[in-house]
Short mmCIF file of C-alpha atoms in Angstrom, two decimals:
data_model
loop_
_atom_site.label_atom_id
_atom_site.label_comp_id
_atom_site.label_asym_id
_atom_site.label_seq_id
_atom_site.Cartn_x
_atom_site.Cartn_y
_atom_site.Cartn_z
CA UNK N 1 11.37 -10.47 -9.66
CA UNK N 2 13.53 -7.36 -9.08
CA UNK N 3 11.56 -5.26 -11.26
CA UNK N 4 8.45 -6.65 -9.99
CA UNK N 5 9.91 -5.28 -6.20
CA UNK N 6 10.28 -2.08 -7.78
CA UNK N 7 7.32 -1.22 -9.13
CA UNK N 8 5.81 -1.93 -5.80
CA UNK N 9 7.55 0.04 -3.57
CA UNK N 10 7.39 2.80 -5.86
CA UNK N 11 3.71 2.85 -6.12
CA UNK N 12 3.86 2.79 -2.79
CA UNK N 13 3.17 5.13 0.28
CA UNK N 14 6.37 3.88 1.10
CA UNK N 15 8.35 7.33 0.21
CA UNK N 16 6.41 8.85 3.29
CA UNK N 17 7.39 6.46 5.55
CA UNK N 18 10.46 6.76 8.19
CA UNK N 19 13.63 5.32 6.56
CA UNK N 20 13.70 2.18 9.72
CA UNK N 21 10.04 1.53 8.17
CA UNK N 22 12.10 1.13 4.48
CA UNK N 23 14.61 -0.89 5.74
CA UNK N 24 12.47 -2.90 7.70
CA UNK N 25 9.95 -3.55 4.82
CA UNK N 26 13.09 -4.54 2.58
CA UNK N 27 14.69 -6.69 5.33
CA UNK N 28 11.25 -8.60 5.18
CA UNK N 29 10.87 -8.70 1.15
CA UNK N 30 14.39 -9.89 0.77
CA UNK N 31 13.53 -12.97 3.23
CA UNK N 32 10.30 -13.69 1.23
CA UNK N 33 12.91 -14.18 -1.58
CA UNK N 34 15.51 -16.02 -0.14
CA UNK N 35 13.14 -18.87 0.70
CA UNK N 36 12.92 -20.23 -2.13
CA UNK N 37 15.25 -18.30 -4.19
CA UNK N 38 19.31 -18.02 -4.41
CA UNK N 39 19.91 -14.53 -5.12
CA UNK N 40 23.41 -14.54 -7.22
CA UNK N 41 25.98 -12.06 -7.63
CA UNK N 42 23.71 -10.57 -11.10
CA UNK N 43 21.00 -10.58 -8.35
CA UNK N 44 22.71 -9.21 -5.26
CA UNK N 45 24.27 -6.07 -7.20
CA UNK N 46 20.68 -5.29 -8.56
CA UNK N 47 18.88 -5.56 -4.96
CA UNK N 48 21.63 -3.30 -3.93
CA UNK N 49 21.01 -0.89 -6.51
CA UNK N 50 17.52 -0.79 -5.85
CA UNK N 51 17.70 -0.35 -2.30
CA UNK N 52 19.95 2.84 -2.78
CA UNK N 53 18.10 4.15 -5.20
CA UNK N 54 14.75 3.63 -4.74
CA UNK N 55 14.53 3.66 -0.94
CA UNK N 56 17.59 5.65 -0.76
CA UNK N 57 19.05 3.32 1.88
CA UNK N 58 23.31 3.47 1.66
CA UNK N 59 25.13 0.86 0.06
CA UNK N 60 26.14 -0.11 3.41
CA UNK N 61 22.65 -0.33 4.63
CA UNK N 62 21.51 -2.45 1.66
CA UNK N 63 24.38 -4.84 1.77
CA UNK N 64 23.76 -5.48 5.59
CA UNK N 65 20.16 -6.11 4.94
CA UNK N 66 21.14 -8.99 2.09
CA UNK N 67 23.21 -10.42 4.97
CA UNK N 68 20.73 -10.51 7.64
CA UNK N 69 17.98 -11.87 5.20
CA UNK N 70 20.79 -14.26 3.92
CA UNK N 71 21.31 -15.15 7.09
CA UNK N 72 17.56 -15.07 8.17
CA UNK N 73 16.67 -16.58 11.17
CA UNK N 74 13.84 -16.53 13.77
CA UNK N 75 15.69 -14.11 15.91
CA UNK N 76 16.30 -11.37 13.29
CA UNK N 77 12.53 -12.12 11.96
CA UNK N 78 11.14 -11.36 15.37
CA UNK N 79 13.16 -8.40 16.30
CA UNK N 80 12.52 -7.12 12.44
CA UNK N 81 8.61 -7.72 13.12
CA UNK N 82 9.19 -5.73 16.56
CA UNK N 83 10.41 -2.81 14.66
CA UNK N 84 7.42 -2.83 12.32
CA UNK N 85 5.02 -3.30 15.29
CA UNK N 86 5.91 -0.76 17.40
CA UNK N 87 6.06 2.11 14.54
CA UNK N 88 3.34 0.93 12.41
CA UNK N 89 -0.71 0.52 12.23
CA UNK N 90 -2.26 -2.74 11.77
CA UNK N 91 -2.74 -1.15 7.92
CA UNK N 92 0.59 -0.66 7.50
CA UNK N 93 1.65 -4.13 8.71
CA UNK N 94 -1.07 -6.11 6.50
CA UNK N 95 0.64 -3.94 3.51
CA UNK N 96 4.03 -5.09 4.24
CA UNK N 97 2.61 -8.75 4.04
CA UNK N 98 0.87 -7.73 1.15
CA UNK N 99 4.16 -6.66 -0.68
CA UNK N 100 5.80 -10.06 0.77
CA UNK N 101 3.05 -12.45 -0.35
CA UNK N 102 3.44 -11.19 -4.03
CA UNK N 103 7.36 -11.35 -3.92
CA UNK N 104 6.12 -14.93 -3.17
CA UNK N 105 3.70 -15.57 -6.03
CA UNK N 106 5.64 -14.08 -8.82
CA UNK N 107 7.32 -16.77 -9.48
CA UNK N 108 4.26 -18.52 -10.37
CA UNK N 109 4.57 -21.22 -7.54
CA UNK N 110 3.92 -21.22 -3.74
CA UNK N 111 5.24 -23.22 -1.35
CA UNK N 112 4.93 -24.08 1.84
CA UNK N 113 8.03 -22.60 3.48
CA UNK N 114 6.64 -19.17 2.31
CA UNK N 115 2.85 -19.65 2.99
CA UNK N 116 4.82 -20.48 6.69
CA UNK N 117 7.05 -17.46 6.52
CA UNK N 118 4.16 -15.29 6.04
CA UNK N 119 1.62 -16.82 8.80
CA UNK N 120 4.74 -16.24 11.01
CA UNK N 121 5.14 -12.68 10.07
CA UNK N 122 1.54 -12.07 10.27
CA UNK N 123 1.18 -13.71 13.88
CA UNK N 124 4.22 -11.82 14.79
CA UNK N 125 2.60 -8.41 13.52
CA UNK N 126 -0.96 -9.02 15.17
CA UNK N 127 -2.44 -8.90 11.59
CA UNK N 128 -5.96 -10.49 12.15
CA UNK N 129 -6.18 -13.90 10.42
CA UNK N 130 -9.05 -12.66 8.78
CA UNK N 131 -6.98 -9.85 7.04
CA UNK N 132 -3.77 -11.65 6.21
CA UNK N 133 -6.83 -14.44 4.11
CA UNK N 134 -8.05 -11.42 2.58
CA UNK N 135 -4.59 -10.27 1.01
CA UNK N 136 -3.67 -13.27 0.17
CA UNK N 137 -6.68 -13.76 -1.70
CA UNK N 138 -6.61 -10.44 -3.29
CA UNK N 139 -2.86 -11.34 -4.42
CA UNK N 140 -3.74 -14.21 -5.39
CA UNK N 141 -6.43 -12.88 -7.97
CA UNK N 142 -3.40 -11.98 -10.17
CA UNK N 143 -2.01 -15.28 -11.05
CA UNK N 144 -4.76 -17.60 -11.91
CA UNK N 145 -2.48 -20.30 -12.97
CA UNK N 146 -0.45 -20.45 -9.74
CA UNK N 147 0.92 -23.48 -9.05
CA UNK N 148 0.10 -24.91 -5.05
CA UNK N 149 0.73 -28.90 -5.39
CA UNK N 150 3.64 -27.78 -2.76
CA UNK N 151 2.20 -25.38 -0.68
CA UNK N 152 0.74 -27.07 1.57
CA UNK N 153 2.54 -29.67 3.28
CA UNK N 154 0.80 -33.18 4.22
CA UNK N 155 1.37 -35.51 7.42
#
């Protein structure tokens, strides 16, 4: 998954983008992982090493971001998504849940506390439904045998 992360980013416009834009759209991939996901020590020490290398963030920086997403709750996710709103276009938003629904799928599976994670984010962006369907489609697209029996969850 880590390597997956890194070819993103680095294809990315991200390396024009402000460094509160980087940490932002880290702080938001690293909760996209810890829902389903326990990152251990093997795992932490590589996401830090990624952050300071390839979005040139400080060790400090990347190790406060683990903790917050570690730590993720609604309050952090809504002043996160504040951040992102106020410096970013609607483009730039839908790409940041772009890069977070594929940190999602590359495992293979979806389930429902991500496909909830990401309607959140995208509500708390302003990203037209119609757009965040799109992406997700168009992520999608690259893992035909995804598996959804828990993505949705029934009543």
């Amino acid at each position: 998954m880590l390597s997956v992360m890194h070819n993103l980013v680095t294809q990315a416009e991200i390396s024009k983008k402000t460094p509160e834009f980087k940490l932002n759209t880290a702080r938001i991939m690293i909760g996209m992982m810890m829902i389903d996901d326990h990152i251990d020590d093997c795992q932490y020490d590589s996401i830090v090493h990624f952050f300071t290398n390839q979005l040139h963030l400080s060790k400090e920086q990347g190790l406060t971001l683990i903790k917050q997403a570690e730590n993720n709750n609604q309050e952090n996710l809504i002043k996160v998504a504040k951040q992102i709103k106020a410096d970013s276009s609607t483009d730039d938003c839908a790409y940041i849940l772009s890069l977070a629904w594929r940190i999602a799928l590359i495992d293979g599976e979806v389930v429902f506390s991500e496909e909830q994670y990401l309607n959140k984010l995208a509500n708390l962006l302003e990203v037209p439904d119609s757009t965040l369907n799109s992406l997700k489609k168009e992520q999608e697209q690259d893992f035909p045998n995804l598996e959804e029996r828990n993505r949705y969850q029934e009543f």
